[in-house]
Amino acid sequence: MLEKIITSYDYINNGLADTVALASMAEEEEDAEMEQQAEDELRTIAIAAEKLETEALFNGEADGNNCFLEINAGAGGTESHDWASIMMRMYLRFGERLGLKTEIINITSGEEAGIKSCCIKFKGDMGYGWLKTESGVHRLVRISPFNAAGKRMTSFASCWVYPEIDDNIDITIEDKDLRIDTYRASGAGGQHVNTTDSAVRITHIPTNIVVQCQNDRSQHRNKAEAMQMLKARLFELELRKKNEEVEKQNAAKTDNGWGHQIRSYVLQPYQMVKDLRTNYETSNTADVLDGDLEKFVSASLAQNASKSEK
């Protein structure tokens, strides 16, 4: 981790010096092509600097870990199912922007369009750190593509992020506390998906936590992945318990936990995405829905860091 930070800092520091020199040379020689090259390089360096600044705010025990992100459509049928699928694409693109590998672990399609739920695994440096503040309810306001009258509709979908557990964290799960069911996977996947009970659902009886995996043809591998998800969920539960006292002592803190609205995406009658915890907003809705979430994450992490210091 420290080596990565030093490498990023050296890239920014040295790159800035080289680009300033290039810009000065372009100005002296009145070379428009060289000026454009310098501008492009400065934009790239600025993005790297913003990313490093955000990563400096990561201080959680599991921030460096891979993570799982679950999306569940709210009430509203097809409208919410479509919104959940838009969110899934947004987070897949966000992971791509960060250089994280993504894998869809489980997905349940809607009857007419979109998805009812999905689980995405993000693999790479600081996966949980980048995504942990996204947990909560996301609200969409738009002209419905499914309403013949063209009415404006509001849809909700929930997002929940929890870290993958590494070997340094011991989570003990008793066999007697588990109920394991197998079933046939749904959705696209060929004949095998439709004829083999390869999908696995595990219920942790004491907490009533349910996880499921259907992304592999092997029932054994699906079970192993589901167990990793269960360990991650139990660890996240313990993290929340540890933070309960801090949350109680800070009554002014905006609740950003599971089941609480954190962000509004308004596409009609105007264009705006606003985070209700930090009040950070942008009118560039297209880029946000295409995965440009870094500034929202940075604002939320900075707010949390500021409140922790008080």
CSV table of C-alpha atoms in Angstrom, one decimal:
chain,number,residue,atom,x,y,z
A,1,MET,CA,0.0,0.0,0.0
A,2,LEU,CA,2.8,2.5,1.0
A,3,GLU,CA,4.7,1.6,-2.2
A,4,LYS,CA,1.6,2.4,-4.3
A,5,ILE,CA,1.1,5.8,-2.6
A,6,ILE,CA,4.8,6.7,-3.2
A,7,THR,CA,4.6,5.6,-6.8
A,8,SER,CA,1.4,7.7,-7.3
A,9,TYR,CA,3.0,10.7,-5.6
A,10,ASP,CA,6.2,10.5,-7.8
A,11,TYR,CA,4.1,10.2,-10.9
A,12,ILE,CA,2.2,13.4,-10.0
A,13,ASN,CA,5.2,15.3,-8.9
A,14,ASN,CA,7.5,14.4,-11.8
A,15,GLY,CA,4.7,14.5,-14.3
A,16,LEU,CA,3.7,18.0,-13.3
A,17,ALA,CA,7.3,19.3,-13.6
A,18,ASP,CA,7.7,17.7,-17.0
A,19,THR,CA,4.3,19.0,-18.3
A,20,VAL,CA,5.0,22.6,-17.1
A,21,ALA,CA,8.3,22.4,-19.0
A,22,LEU,CA,6.5,21.1,-22.1
A,23,ALA,CA,3.9,23.9,-21.8
A,24,SER,CA,6.6,26.5,-21.6
A,25,MET,CA,8.4,25.1,-24.7
A,26,ALA,CA,5.1,25.0,-26.6
A,27,GLU,CA,4.4,28.6,-25.8
A,28,GLU,CA,7.9,29.7,-26.9
A,29,GLU,CA,7.7,27.8,-30.2
A,30,GLU,CA,4.0,28.7,-30.6
A,31,ASP,CA,3.3,25.0,-31.2
A,32,ALA,CA,-0.5,24.4,-30.9
A,33,GLU,CA,-0.2,20.6,-31.0
A,34,MET,CA,2.4,20.6,-28.2
A,35,GLU,CA,0.1,22.9,-26.2
A,36,GLN,CA,-2.8,20.5,-26.6
A,37,GLN,CA,-0.6,17.6,-25.5
A,38,ALA,CA,0.4,19.5,-22.3
A,39,GLU,CA,-3.2,20.3,-21.5
A,40,ASP,CA,-4.2,16.6,-21.9
A,41,GLU,CA,-1.3,15.5,-19.7
A,42,LEU,CA,-2.3,18.1,-17.0
A,43,ARG,CA,-5.9,16.8,-17.0
A,44,THR,CA,-4.6,13.2,-16.5
A,45,ILE,CA,-2.3,14.4,-13.6
A,46,ALA,CA,-5.2,16.3,-12.0
A,47,ILE,CA,-7.3,13.1,-12.0
A,48,ALA,CA,-4.5,11.1,-10.4
A,49,ALA,CA,-4.0,13.9,-7.8
A,50,GLU,CA,-7.7,13.9,-6.9
A,51,LYS,CA,-7.7,10.1,-6.6
A,52,LEU,CA,-4.7,10.1,-4.3
A,53,GLU,CA,-6.3,12.9,-2.2
A,54,THR,CA,-9.4,10.7,-1.8
A,55,GLU,CA,-7.4,7.6,-0.9
A,56,ALA,CA,-5.6,9.6,1.8
A,57,LEU,CA,-9.0,9.6,3.6
A,58,PHE,CA,-9.2,5.8,3.7
A,59,ASN,CA,-8.6,4.8,7.4
A,60,GLY,CA,-11.0,1.9,7.9
A,61,GLU,CA,-9.9,-1.5,9.0
A,62,ALA,CA,-11.1,-3.1,5.8
A,63,ASP,CA,-10.7,-0.2,3.3
A,64,GLY,CA,-8.0,-2.0,1.3
A,65,ASN,CA,-10.1,-5.2,0.8
A,66,ASN,CA,-12.2,-6.4,-2.1
A,67,CYS,CA,-15.9,-5.9,-1.6
A,68,PHE,CA,-19.4,-6.9,-2.5
A,69,LEU,CA,-22.1,-4.5,-3.6
A,70,GLU,CA,-25.7,-5.6,-3.6
A,71,ILE,CA,-28.5,-3.7,-5.3
A,72,ASN,CA,-32.2,-4.3,-4.6
A,73,ALA,CA,-35.1,-2.7,-6.5
A,74,GLY,CA,-37.6,-0.9,-4.3
A,75,ALA,CA,-41.4,-0.9,-4.6
A,76,GLY,CA,-42.7,0.1,-8.0
A,77,GLY,CA,-42.3,-2.9,-10.2
A,78,THR,CA,-40.9,-2.3,-13.7
A,79,GLU,CA,-39.8,1.3,-12.9
A,80,SER,CA,-37.7,0.3,-10.0
A,81,HIS,CA,-36.4,-2.8,-11.7
A,82,ASP,CA,-35.2,-0.6,-14.6
A,83,TRP,CA,-33.6,1.9,-12.1
A,84,ALA,CA,-31.8,-1.0,-10.4
A,85,SER,CA,-30.3,-2.1,-13.7
A,86,ILE,CA,-29.2,1.5,-14.5
A,87,MET,CA,-27.5,1.5,-11.0
A,88,MET,CA,-25.8,-1.8,-11.8
A,89,ARG,CA,-24.3,-0.4,-15.0
A,90,MET,CA,-23.2,2.8,-13.1
A,91,TYR,CA,-21.3,0.8,-10.5
A,92,LEU,CA,-19.7,-1.5,-13.1
A,93,ARG,CA,-18.5,1.6,-15.0
A,94,PHE,CA,-17.3,3.2,-11.7
A,95,GLY,CA,-15.2,0.0,-11.0
A,96,GLU,CA,-13.8,0.2,-14.5
A,97,ARG,CA,-12.8,3.9,-14.0
A,98,LEU,CA,-10.9,2.9,-10.8
A,99,GLY,CA,-9.1,0.0,-12.4
A,100,LEU,CA,-11.1,-2.6,-10.3
A,101,LYS,CA,-12.1,-6.0,-11.6
A,102,THR,CA,-15.8,-6.6,-11.4
A,103,GLU,CA,-17.7,-9.9,-11.4
A,104,ILE,CA,-21.5,-10.3,-11.2
A,105,ILE,CA,-22.0,-12.9,-8.5
A,106,ASN,CA,-25.8,-13.1,-8.6
A,107,ILE,CA,-28.6,-11.5,-10.5
A,108,THR,CA,-32.4,-11.8,-10.6
A,109,SER,CA,-34.1,-10.3,-13.6
A,110,GLY,CA,-37.4,-8.3,-13.5
A,111,GLU,CA,-40.5,-9.7,-15.1
A,112,GLU,CA,-40.7,-7.0,-17.9
A,113,ALA,CA,-37.4,-5.1,-17.7
A,114,GLY,CA,-34.4,-4.5,-15.6
A,115,ILE,CA,-33.4,-6.5,-12.5
A,116,LYS,CA,-34.9,-7.2,-9.1
A,117,SER,CA,-31.5,-7.6,-7.5
A,118,CYS,CA,-27.8,-8.3,-8.1
A,119,CYS,CA,-24.5,-8.7,-6.3
A,120,ILE,CA,-21.3,-7.5,-7.8
A,121,LYS,CA,-17.8,-8.3,-6.5
A,122,PHE,CA,-15.1,-5.6,-6.8
A,123,LYS,CA,-11.5,-6.8,-6.8
A,124,GLY,CA,-8.5,-4.5,-6.5
A,125,ASP,CA,-6.7,-2.1,-4.2
A,126,MET,CA,-9.0,-0.1,-1.9
A,127,GLY,CA,-12.2,-1.6,-3.4
A,128,TYR,CA,-14.1,-1.3,-0.1
A,129,GLY,CA,-12.7,2.1,0.6
A,130,TRP,CA,-14.0,3.5,-2.6
A,131,LEU,CA,-17.4,2.0,-2.4
A,132,LYS,CA,-18.3,1.9,1.3
A,133,THR,CA,-20.1,5.3,1.4
A,134,GLU,CA,-22.5,4.2,-1.4
A,135,SER,CA,-24.6,2.1,1.0
A,136,GLY,CA,-28.2,3.5,1.2
A,137,VAL,CA,-31.3,4.2,-0.8
A,138,HIS,CA,-30.9,5.9,-4.2
A,139,ARG,CA,-33.8,7.9,-5.7
A,140,LEU,CA,-34.5,8.5,-9.4
A,141,VAL,CA,-36.9,11.1,-10.8
A,142,ARG,CA,-37.6,11.0,-14.6
A,143,ILE,CA,-40.2,10.8,-17.4
A,144,SER,CA,-41.1,7.2,-17.4
A,145,PRO,CA,-40.2,5.2,-20.6
A,146,PHE,CA,-42.8,2.7,-19.5
A,147,ASN,CA,-45.7,5.1,-19.1
A,148,ALA,CA,-47.7,5.9,-22.3
A,149,ALA,CA,-48.8,9.2,-20.8
A,150,GLY,CA,-45.2,10.3,-20.3
A,151,LYS,CA,-45.7,11.0,-16.6
A,152,ARG,CA,-42.8,11.9,-14.3
A,153,MET,CA,-42.1,9.0,-12.0
A,154,THR,CA,-40.0,8.4,-8.9
A,155,SER,CA,-38.2,5.1,-8.3
A,156,PHE,CA,-36.0,3.8,-5.5
A,157,ALA,CA,-33.3,1.1,-5.3
A,158,SER,CA,-31.1,0.2,-2.3
A,159,CYS,CA,-27.4,-0.4,-2.4
A,160,TRP,CA,-25.4,-2.2,0.3
A,161,VAL,CA,-21.6,-2.5,0.3
A,162,TYR,CA,-19.6,-4.9,2.6
A,163,PRO,CA,-15.9,-5.9,2.5
A,164,GLU,CA,-14.5,-9.3,1.6
A,165,ILE,CA,-12.8,-10.9,4.6
A,166,ASP,CA,-9.1,-11.6,4.2
A,167,ASP,CA,-7.1,-14.3,6.0
A,168,ASN,CA,-6.1,-11.9,8.8
A,169,ILE,CA,-9.7,-11.6,10.1
A,170,ASP,CA,-11.1,-14.7,11.8
A,171,ILE,CA,-14.9,-15.2,11.4
A,172,THR,CA,-16.1,-18.4,13.0
A,173,ILE,CA,-19.3,-19.9,11.5
A,174,GLU,CA,-20.8,-23.0,13.1
A,175,ASP,CA,-22.3,-25.6,10.7
A,176,LYS,CA,-25.4,-25.9,12.9
A,177,ASP,CA,-26.1,-22.3,12.3
A,178,LEU,CA,-26.4,-22.7,8.5
A,179,ARG,CA,-29.2,-23.8,6.2
A,180,ILE,CA,-27.9,-24.5,2.7
A,181,ASP,CA,-30.2,-24.8,-0.3
A,182,THR,CA,-29.5,-25.5,-3.9
A,183,TYR,CA,-31.6,-24.4,-6.9
A,184,ARG,CA,-31.6,-23.9,-10.6
A,185,ALA,CA,-30.0,-20.6,-11.7
A,186,SER,CA,-32.2,-18.1,-13.5
A,187,GLY,CA,-31.5,-15.9,-16.4
A,188,ALA,CA,-29.2,-16.3,-19.4
A,189,GLY,CA,-26.6,-19.1,-19.2
A,190,GLY,CA,-27.4,-21.9,-21.6
A,191,GLN,CA,-28.8,-25.4,-21.1
A,192,HIS,CA,-26.7,-26.1,-18.1
A,193,VAL,CA,-28.2,-23.2,-16.1
A,194,ASN,CA,-31.7,-24.6,-16.8
A,195,THR,CA,-31.1,-28.2,-16.0
A,196,THR,CA,-28.6,-28.3,-13.0
A,197,ASP,CA,-29.1,-27.2,-9.4
A,198,SER,CA,-25.8,-25.4,-9.3
A,199,ALA,CA,-27.0,-22.2,-7.6
A,200,VAL,CA,-26.5,-22.0,-3.8
A,201,ARG,CA,-28.3,-20.1,-1.2
A,202,ILE,CA,-27.0,-20.0,2.4
A,203,THR,CA,-29.0,-18.8,5.4
A,204,HIS,CA,-27.2,-17.9,8.6
A,205,ILE,CA,-30.0,-18.8,11.1
A,206,PRO,CA,-28.9,-16.7,14.2
A,207,THR,CA,-28.8,-13.4,12.1
A,208,ASN,CA,-31.2,-14.4,9.3
A,209,ILE,CA,-28.6,-13.2,6.8
A,210,VAL,CA,-29.1,-14.8,3.4
A,211,VAL,CA,-26.5,-14.9,0.6
A,212,GLN,CA,-26.7,-16.6,-2.8
A,213,CYS,CA,-24.4,-17.3,-5.7
A,214,GLN,CA,-25.1,-18.6,-9.2
A,215,ASN,CA,-22.3,-17.3,-11.4
A,216,ASP,CA,-20.4,-20.5,-11.8
A,217,ARG,CA,-21.4,-23.9,-13.3
A,218,SER,CA,-19.8,-25.6,-10.3
A,219,GLN,CA,-22.1,-26.0,-7.2
A,220,HIS,CA,-18.9,-26.4,-5.1
A,221,ARG,CA,-17.4,-23.1,-6.3
A,222,ASN,CA,-20.7,-21.3,-5.9
A,223,LYS,CA,-20.9,-22.6,-2.3
A,224,ALA,CA,-17.4,-21.4,-1.6
A,225,GLU,CA,-18.1,-17.9,-3.0
A,226,ALA,CA,-21.4,-17.7,-1.0
A,227,MET,CA,-19.5,-18.6,2.2
A,228,GLN,CA,-17.1,-15.7,1.5
A,229,MET,CA,-20.1,-13.4,1.1
A,230,LEU,CA,-21.5,-14.6,4.3
A,231,LYS,CA,-18.3,-14.0,6.2
A,232,ALA,CA,-18.1,-10.6,4.7
A,233,ARG,CA,-21.7,-9.8,5.8
A,234,LEU,CA,-21.0,-11.0,9.3
A,235,PHE,CA,-17.9,-8.9,9.5
A,236,GLU,CA,-19.7,-5.8,8.2
A,237,LEU,CA,-22.3,-6.4,10.9
A,238,GLU,CA,-19.6,-6.4,13.6
A,239,LEU,CA,-18.1,-3.2,12.2
A,240,ARG,CA,-21.5,-1.5,12.5
A,241,LYS,CA,-21.9,-2.7,16.1
A,242,LYS,CA,-18.4,-1.2,16.9
A,243,ASN,CA,-19.5,2.1,15.4
A,244,GLU,CA,-22.9,2.3,17.2
A,245,GLU,CA,-21.6,4.3,20.1
A,246,VAL,CA,-19.7,6.8,17.9
A,247,GLU,CA,-22.9,7.2,15.9
A,248,LYS,CA,-25.0,7.9,19.0
A,249,GLN,CA,-22.5,10.5,20.3
A,250,ASN,CA,-22.7,12.4,17.1
A,251,ALA,CA,-26.4,13.2,16.9
A,252,ALA,CA,-25.9,15.7,14.1
A,253,LYS,CA,-24.5,13.1,11.7
A,254,THR,CA,-26.6,12.3,8.7
A,255,ASP,CA,-27.6,8.7,8.7
A,256,ASN,CA,-26.1,7.0,5.7
A,257,GLY,CA,-26.7,3.4,6.6
A,258,TRP,CA,-28.7,0.7,4.8
A,259,GLY,CA,-32.3,1.6,4.3
A,260,HIS,CA,-31.8,5.4,4.3
A,261,GLN,CA,-32.0,7.7,1.2
A,262,ILE,CA,-28.6,9.2,0.4
A,263,ARG,CA,-28.8,10.5,-3.1
A,264,SER,CA,-31.3,11.9,-5.6
A,265,TYR,CA,-30.8,11.6,-9.4
A,266,VAL,CA,-33.2,14.0,-11.1
A,267,LEU,CA,-33.5,13.9,-14.9
A,268,GLN,CA,-36.8,15.8,-15.2
A,269,PRO,CA,-37.8,18.7,-15.1
A,270,TYR,CA,-34.1,19.6,-14.7
A,271,GLN,CA,-30.8,17.8,-14.6
A,272,MET,CA,-29.2,17.3,-11.2
A,273,VAL,CA,-27.6,14.6,-9.0
A,274,LYS,CA,-27.4,15.6,-5.3
A,275,ASP,CA,-26.0,13.8,-2.3
A,276,LEU,CA,-28.3,14.5,0.6
A,277,ARG,CA,-25.5,13.8,3.2
A,278,THR,CA,-22.9,16.3,1.9
A,279,ASN,CA,-25.1,18.5,-0.3
A,280,TYR,CA,-22.5,18.0,-3.2
A,281,GLU,CA,-24.4,18.2,-6.5
A,282,THR,CA,-23.7,18.3,-10.2
A,283,SER,CA,-25.9,18.9,-13.3
A,284,ASN,CA,-23.8,16.4,-15.3
A,285,THR,CA,-26.2,13.5,-14.9
A,286,ALA,CA,-25.0,11.6,-17.9
A,287,ASP,CA,-21.5,11.3,-16.6
A,288,VAL,CA,-22.6,10.3,-13.1
A,289,LEU,CA,-24.8,7.5,-14.5
A,290,ASP,CA,-21.8,6.5,-16.6
A,291,GLY,CA,-19.8,5.9,-13.4
A,292,ASP,CA,-18.3,9.3,-12.6
A,293,LEU,CA,-18.8,9.1,-8.8
A,294,GLU,CA,-15.3,10.0,-7.5
A,295,LYS,CA,-16.3,13.5,-6.3
A,296,PHE,CA,-19.4,12.1,-4.4
A,297,VAL,CA,-17.2,9.6,-2.7
A,298,SER,CA,-14.5,12.2,-1.8
A,299,ALA,CA,-17.1,14.6,-0.4
A,300,SER,CA,-18.6,11.9,1.8
A,301,LEU,CA,-15.3,10.6,3.1
A,302,ALA,CA,-14.1,14.2,3.9
A,303,GLN,CA,-17.3,14.8,5.8
A,304,ASN,CA,-16.9,11.6,7.8
A,305,ALA,CA,-13.3,12.5,8.6
A,306,SER,CA,-14.3,16.0,9.7
A,307,LYS,CA,-17.0,14.6,12.0
A,308,SER,CA,-14.6,12.1,13.5
A,309,GLU,CA,-12.2,14.8,14.5
A,310,LYS,CA,-14.8,16.8,16.4
